[in-house]
PDB file of C-alpha atoms in Angstrom:
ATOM      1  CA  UNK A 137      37.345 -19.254 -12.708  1.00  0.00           C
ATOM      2  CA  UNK A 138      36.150 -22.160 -10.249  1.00  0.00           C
ATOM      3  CA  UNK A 139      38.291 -20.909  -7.844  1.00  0.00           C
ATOM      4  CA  UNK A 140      37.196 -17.436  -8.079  1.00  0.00           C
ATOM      5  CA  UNK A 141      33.555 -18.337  -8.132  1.00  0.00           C
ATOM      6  CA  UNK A 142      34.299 -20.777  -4.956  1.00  0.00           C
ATOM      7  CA  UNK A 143      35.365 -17.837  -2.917  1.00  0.00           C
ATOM      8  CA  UNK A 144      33.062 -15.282  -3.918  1.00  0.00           C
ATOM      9  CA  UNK A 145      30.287 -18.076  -3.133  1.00  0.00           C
ATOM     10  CA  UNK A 146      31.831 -18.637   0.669  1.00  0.00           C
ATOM     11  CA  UNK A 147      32.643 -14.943   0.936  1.00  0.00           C
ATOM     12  CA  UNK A 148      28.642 -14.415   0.357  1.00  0.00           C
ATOM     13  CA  UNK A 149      27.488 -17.269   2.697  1.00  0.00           C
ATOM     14  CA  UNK A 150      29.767 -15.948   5.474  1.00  0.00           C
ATOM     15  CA  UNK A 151      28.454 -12.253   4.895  1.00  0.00           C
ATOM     16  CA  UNK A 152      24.286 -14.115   5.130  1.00  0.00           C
ATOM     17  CA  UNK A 153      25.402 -15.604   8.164  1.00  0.00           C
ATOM     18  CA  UNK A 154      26.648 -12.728   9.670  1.00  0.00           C
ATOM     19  CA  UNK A 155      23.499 -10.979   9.109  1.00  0.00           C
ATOM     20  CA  UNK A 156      21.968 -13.758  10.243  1.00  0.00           C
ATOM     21  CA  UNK A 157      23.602 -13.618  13.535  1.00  0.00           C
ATOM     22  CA  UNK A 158      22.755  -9.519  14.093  1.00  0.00           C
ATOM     23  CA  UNK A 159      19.791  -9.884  13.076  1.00  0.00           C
ATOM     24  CA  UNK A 160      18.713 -13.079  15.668  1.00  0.00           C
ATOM     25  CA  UNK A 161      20.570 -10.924  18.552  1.00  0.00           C
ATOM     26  CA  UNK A 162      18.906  -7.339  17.486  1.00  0.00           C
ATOM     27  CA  UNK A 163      15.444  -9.926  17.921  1.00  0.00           C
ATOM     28  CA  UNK A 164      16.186 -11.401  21.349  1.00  0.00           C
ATOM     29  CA  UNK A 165      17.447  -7.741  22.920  1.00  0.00           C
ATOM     30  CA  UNK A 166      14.251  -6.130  21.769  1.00  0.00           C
ATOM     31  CA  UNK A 167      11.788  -8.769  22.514  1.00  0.00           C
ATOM     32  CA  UNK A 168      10.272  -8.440  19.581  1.00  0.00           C
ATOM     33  CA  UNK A 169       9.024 -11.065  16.922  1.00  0.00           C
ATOM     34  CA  UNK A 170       9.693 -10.402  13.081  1.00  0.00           C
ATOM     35  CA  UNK A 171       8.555 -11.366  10.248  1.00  0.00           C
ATOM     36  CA  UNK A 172       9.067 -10.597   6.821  1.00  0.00           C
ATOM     37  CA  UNK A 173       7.095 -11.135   3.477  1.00  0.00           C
ATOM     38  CA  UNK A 174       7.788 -11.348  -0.060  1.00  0.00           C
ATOM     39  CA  UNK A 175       4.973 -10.552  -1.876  1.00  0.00           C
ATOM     40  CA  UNK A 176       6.553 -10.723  -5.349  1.00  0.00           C
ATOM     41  CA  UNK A 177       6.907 -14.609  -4.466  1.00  0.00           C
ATOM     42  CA  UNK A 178       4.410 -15.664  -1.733  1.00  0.00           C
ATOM     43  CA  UNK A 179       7.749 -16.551   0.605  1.00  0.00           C
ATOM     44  CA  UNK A 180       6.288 -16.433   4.267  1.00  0.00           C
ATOM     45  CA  UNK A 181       8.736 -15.933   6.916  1.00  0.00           C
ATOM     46  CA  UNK A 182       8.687 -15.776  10.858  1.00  0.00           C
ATOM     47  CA  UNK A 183      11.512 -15.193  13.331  1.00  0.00           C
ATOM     48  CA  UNK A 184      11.928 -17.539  15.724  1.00  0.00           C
ATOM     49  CA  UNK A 185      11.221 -15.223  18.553  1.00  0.00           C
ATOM     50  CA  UNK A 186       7.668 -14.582  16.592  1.00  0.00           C
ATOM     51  CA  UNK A 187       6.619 -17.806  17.019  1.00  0.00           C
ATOM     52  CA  UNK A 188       7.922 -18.537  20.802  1.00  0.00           C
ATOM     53  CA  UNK A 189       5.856 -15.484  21.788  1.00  0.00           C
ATOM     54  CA  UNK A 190       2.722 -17.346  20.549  1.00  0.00           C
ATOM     55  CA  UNK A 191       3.963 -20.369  22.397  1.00  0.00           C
ATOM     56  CA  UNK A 192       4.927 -22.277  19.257  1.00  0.00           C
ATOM     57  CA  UNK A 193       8.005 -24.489  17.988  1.00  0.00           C
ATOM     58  CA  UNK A 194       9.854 -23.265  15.224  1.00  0.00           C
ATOM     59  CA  UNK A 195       8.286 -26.731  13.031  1.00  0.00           C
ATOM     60  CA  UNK A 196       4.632 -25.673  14.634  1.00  0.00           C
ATOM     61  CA  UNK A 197       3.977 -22.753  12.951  1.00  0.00           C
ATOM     62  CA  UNK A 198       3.129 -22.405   9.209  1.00  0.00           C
ATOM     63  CA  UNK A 199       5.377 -20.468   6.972  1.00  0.00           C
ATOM     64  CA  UNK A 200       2.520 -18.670   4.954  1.00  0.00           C
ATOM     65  CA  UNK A 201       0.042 -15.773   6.001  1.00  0.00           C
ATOM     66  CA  UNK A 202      -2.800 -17.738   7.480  1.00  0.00           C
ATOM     67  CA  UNK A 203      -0.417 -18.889  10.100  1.00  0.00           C
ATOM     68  CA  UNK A 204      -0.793 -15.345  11.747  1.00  0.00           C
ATOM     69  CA  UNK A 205      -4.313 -14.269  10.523  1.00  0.00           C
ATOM     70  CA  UNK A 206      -6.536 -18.116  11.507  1.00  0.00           C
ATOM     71  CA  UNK A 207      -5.169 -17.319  14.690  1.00  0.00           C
ATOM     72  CA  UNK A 208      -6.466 -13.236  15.188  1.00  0.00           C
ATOM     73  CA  UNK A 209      -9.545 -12.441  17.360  1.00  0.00           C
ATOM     74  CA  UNK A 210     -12.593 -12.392  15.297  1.00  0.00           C
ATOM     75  CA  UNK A 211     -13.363  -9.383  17.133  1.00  0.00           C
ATOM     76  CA  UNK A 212      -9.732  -7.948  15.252  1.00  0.00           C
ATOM     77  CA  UNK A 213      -9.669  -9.617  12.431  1.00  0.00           C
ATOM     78  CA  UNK A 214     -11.156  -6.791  10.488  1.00  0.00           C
ATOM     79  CA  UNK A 215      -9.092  -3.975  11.461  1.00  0.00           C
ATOM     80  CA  UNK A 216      -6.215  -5.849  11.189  1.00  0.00           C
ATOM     81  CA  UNK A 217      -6.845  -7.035   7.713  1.00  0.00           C
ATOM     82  CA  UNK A 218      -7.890  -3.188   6.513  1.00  0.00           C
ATOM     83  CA  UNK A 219      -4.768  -1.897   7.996  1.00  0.00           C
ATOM     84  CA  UNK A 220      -2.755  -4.327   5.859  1.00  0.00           C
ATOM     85  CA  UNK A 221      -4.128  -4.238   2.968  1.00  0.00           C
ATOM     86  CA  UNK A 222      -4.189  -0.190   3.269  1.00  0.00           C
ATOM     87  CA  UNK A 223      -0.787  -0.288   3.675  1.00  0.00           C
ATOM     88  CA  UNK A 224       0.282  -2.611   0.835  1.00  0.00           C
ATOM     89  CA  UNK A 225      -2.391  -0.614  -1.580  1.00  0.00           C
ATOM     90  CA  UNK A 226      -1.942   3.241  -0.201  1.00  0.00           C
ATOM     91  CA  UNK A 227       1.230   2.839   1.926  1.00  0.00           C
ATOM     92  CA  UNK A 228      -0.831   4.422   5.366  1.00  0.00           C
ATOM     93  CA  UNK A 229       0.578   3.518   8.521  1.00  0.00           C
ATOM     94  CA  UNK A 230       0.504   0.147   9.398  1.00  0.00           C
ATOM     95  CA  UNK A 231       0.432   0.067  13.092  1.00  0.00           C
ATOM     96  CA  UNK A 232      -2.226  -2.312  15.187  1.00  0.00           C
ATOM     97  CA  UNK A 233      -3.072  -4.061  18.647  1.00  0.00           C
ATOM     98  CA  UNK A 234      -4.938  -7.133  18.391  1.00  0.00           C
ATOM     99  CA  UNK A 235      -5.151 -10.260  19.798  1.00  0.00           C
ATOM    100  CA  UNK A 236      -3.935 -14.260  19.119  1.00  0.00           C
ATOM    101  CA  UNK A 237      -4.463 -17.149  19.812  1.00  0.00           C
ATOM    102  CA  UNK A 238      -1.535 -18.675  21.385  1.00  0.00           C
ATOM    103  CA  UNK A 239      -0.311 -22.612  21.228  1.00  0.00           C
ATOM    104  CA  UNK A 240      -2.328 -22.892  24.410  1.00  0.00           C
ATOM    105  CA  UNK A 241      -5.484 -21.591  22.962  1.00  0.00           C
ATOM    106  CA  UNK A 242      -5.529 -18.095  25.360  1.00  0.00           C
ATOM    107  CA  UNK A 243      -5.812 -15.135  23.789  1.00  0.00           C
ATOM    108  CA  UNK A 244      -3.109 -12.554  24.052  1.00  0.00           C
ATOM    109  CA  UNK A 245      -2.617  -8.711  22.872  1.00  0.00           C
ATOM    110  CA  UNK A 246       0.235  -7.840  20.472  1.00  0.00           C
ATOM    111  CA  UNK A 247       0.546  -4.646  18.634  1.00  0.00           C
ATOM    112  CA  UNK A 248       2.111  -5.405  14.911  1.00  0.00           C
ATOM    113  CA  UNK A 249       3.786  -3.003  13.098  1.00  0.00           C
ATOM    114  CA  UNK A 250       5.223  -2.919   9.583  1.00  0.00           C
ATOM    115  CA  UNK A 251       6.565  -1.308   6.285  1.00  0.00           C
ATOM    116  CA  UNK A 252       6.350  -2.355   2.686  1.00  0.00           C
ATOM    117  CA  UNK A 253       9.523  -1.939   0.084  1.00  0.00           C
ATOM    118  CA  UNK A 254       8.361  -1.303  -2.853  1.00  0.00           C
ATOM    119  CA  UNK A 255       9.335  -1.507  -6.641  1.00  0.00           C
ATOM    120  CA  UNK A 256       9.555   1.376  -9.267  1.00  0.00           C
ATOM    121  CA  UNK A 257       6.065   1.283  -9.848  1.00  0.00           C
ATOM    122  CA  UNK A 258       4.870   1.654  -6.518  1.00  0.00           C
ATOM    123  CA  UNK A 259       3.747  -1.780  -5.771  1.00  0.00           C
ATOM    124  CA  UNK A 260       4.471  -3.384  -2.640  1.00  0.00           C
ATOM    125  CA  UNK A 261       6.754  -6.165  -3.506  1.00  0.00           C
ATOM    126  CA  UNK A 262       8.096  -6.620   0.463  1.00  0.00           C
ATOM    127  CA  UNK A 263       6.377  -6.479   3.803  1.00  0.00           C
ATOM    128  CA  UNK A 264       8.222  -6.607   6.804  1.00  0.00           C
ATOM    129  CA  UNK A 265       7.493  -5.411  10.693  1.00  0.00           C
ATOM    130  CA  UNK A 266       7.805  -6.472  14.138  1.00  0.00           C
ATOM    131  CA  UNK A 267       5.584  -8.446  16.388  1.00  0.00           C
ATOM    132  CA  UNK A 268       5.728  -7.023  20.489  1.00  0.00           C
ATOM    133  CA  UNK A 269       3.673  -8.664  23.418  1.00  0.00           C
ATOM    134  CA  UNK A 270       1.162  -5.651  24.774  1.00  0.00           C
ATOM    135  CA  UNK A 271      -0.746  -8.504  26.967  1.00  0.00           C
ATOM    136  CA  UNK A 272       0.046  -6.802  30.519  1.00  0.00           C
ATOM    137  CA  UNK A 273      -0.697  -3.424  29.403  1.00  0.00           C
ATOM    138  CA  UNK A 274      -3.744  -4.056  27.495  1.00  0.00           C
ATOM    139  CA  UNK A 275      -4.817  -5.744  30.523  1.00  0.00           C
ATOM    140  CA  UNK A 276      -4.359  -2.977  33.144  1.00  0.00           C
ATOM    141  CA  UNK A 277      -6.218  -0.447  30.897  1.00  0.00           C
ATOM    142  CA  UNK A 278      -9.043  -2.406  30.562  1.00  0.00           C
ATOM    143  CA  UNK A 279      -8.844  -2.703  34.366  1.00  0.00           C
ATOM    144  CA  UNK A 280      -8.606   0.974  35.107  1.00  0.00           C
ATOM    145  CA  UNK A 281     -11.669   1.761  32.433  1.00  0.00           C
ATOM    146  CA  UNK A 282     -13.941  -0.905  34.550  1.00  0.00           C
ATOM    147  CA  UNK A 283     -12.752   0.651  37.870  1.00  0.00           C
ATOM    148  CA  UNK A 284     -13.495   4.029  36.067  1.00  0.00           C
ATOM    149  CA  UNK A 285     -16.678   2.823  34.805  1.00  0.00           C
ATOM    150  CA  UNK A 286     -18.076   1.082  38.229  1.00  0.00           C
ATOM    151  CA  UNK A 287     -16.969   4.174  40.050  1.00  0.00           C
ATOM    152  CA  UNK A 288     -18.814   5.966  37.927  1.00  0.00           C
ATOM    153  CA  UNK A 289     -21.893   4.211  38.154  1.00  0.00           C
ATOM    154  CA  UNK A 290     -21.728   4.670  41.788  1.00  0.00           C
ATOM    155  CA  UNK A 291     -21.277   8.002  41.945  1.00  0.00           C
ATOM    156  CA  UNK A 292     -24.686   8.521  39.721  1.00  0.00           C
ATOM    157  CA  UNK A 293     -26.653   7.162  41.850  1.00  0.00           C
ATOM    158  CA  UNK A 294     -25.311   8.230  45.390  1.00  0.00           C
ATOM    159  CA  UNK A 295     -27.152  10.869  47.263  1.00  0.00           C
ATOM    160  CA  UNK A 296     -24.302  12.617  48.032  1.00  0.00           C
ATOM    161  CA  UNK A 297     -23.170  15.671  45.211  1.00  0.00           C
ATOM    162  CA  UNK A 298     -19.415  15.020  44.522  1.00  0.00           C
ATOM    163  CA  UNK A 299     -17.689  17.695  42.102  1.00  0.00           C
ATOM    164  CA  UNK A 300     -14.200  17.644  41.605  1.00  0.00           C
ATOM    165  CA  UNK A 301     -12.096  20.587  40.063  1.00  0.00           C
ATOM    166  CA  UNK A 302      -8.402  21.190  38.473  1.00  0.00           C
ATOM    167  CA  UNK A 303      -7.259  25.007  38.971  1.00  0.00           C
ATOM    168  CA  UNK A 304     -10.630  26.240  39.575  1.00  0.00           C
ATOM    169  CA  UNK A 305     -12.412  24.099  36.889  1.00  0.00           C
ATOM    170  CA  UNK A 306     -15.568  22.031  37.392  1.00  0.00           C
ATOM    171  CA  UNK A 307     -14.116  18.851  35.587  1.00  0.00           C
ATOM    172  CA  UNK A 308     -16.621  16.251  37.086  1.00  0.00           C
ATOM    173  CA  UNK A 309     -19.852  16.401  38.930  1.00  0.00           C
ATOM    174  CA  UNK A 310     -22.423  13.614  39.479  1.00  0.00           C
ATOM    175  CA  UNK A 311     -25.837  14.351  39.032  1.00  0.00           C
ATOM    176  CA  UNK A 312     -26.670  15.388  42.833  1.00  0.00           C
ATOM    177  CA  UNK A 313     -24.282  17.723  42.580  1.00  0.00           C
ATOM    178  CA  UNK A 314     -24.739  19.791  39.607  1.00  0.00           C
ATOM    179  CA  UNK A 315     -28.800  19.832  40.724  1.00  0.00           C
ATOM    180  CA  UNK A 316     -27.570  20.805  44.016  1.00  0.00           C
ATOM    181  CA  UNK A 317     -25.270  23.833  42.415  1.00  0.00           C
ATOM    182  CA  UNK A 318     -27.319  24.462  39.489  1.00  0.00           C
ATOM    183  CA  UNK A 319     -23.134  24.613  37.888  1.00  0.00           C
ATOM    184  CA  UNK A 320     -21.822  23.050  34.713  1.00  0.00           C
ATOM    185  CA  UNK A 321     -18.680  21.243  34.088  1.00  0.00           C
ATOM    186  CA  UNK A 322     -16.123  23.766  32.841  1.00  0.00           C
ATOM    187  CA  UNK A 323     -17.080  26.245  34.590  1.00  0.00           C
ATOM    188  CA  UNK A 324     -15.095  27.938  37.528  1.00  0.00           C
ATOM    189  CA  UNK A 325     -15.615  26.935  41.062  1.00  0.00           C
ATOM    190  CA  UNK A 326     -15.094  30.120  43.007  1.00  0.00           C
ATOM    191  CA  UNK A 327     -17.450  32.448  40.108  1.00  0.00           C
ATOM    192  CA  UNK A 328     -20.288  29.812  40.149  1.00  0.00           C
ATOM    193  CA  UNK A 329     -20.140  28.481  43.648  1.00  0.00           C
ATOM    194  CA  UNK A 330     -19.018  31.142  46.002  1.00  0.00           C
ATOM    195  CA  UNK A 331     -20.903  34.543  47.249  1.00  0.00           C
ATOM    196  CA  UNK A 332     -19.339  37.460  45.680  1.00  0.00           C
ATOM    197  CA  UNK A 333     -18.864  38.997  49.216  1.00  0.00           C
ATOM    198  CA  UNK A 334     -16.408  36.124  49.604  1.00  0.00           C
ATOM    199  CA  UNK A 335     -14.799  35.752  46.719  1.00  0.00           C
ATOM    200  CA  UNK A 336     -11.527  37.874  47.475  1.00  0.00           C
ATOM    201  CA  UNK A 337     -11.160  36.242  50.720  1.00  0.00           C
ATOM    202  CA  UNK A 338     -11.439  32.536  49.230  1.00  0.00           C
ATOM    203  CA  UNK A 339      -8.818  33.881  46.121  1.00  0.00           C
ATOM    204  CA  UNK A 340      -6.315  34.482  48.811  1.00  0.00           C
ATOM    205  CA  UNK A 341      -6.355  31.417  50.570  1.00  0.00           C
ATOM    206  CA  UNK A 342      -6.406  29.992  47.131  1.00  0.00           C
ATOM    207  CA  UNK A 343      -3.346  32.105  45.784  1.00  0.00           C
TER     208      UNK A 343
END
């Protein structure tokens, strides 16, 4: 019996390591953090790639919830924690962007998704999910809507009408414009804005 329960023992810490191994390579190909909960015991844990995208050691980061949620955007924090709870409670998506706090106190955007295993009752007894940096891109919307935004401003107050159409469609106007036209958005360009004497002509060029 020792002998059998020897190898069976080193035949299981062999397979854990294994796993072990895929799962640390499947981490570092993606990019992506992980982490995984068990919610049946209150055991906490973070891949190492999790914490090195917050800019944190492997003995710098906590091993228990608050590790991730004292370091969300208070600005976040409650969307974040309705999501999860949602999903551990009613099993709806949980899928969020939000940003952290990294080791070097900037704040970052990540979008954190996750699914909970759960027992024959329905309770969620495991949480697990994936942690991916959305910084740049997060960054270069926010850029476009203030370029949107300014150029929009701009155009309100120019004296110039500018109206701007896609197949024929009115899809913006500044003010001067549609006060010049007497036109609303949606409608067509040629209909609204042309004399009917010259409509076929201008539908020809156009076709």
């Amino acid at each position: 019996f020792p002998v059998t329960i020897s190898s069976e023992r080193k035949r299981a810490e062999q397979l854990l390591r294994n796993s072990e191994q895929r799962l640390a390579l499947s981490t570092a190909g993606s990019g992506d953090g992980l982490w995984d909960f068990q919610l049946d015991s209150a055991d906490y844990w973070y891949s190492e790639r999790f914490k090195t995208l917050l800019g944190f050691s492997d003995e710098q980061f906590g091993q228990d919830l608050t590790a991730w949620f004292s370091r969300i955007h208070p600005d976040d924090y409650v969307e974040v924690e309705q999501s999860y709870q949602a999903h551990i409670h009613s099993d709806t998506p949980f899928d969020v962007k939000h940003r952290l706090r990294c080791a070097d106190e900037n704040w970052r955007w990540f979008r954190v998704r996750g699914q909970a295993l759960r027992n024959a009752q329905g309770q969620a007894i495991r949480f697990a999910g994936s942690l991916t940096d959305i910084n740049e891109v997060m960054l270069m919307q926010q850029l476009v809507v203030a370029e949107r935004e300014q150029l929009q401003t701009i155009l309100d107050v120019s004296p110039i009408g500018v109206g701007f159409s896609v197949d024929g469609i009115l899809c913006f106007a500044n003010p001067q414009f549609l006060q010049m036209s007497r036109g609303k958005l949606g409608e067509s360009m040629i209909d609204v804005y042309v004399d009917p004497a010259d409509r076929p002509k201008i539908l020809s060029l156009v076709e």
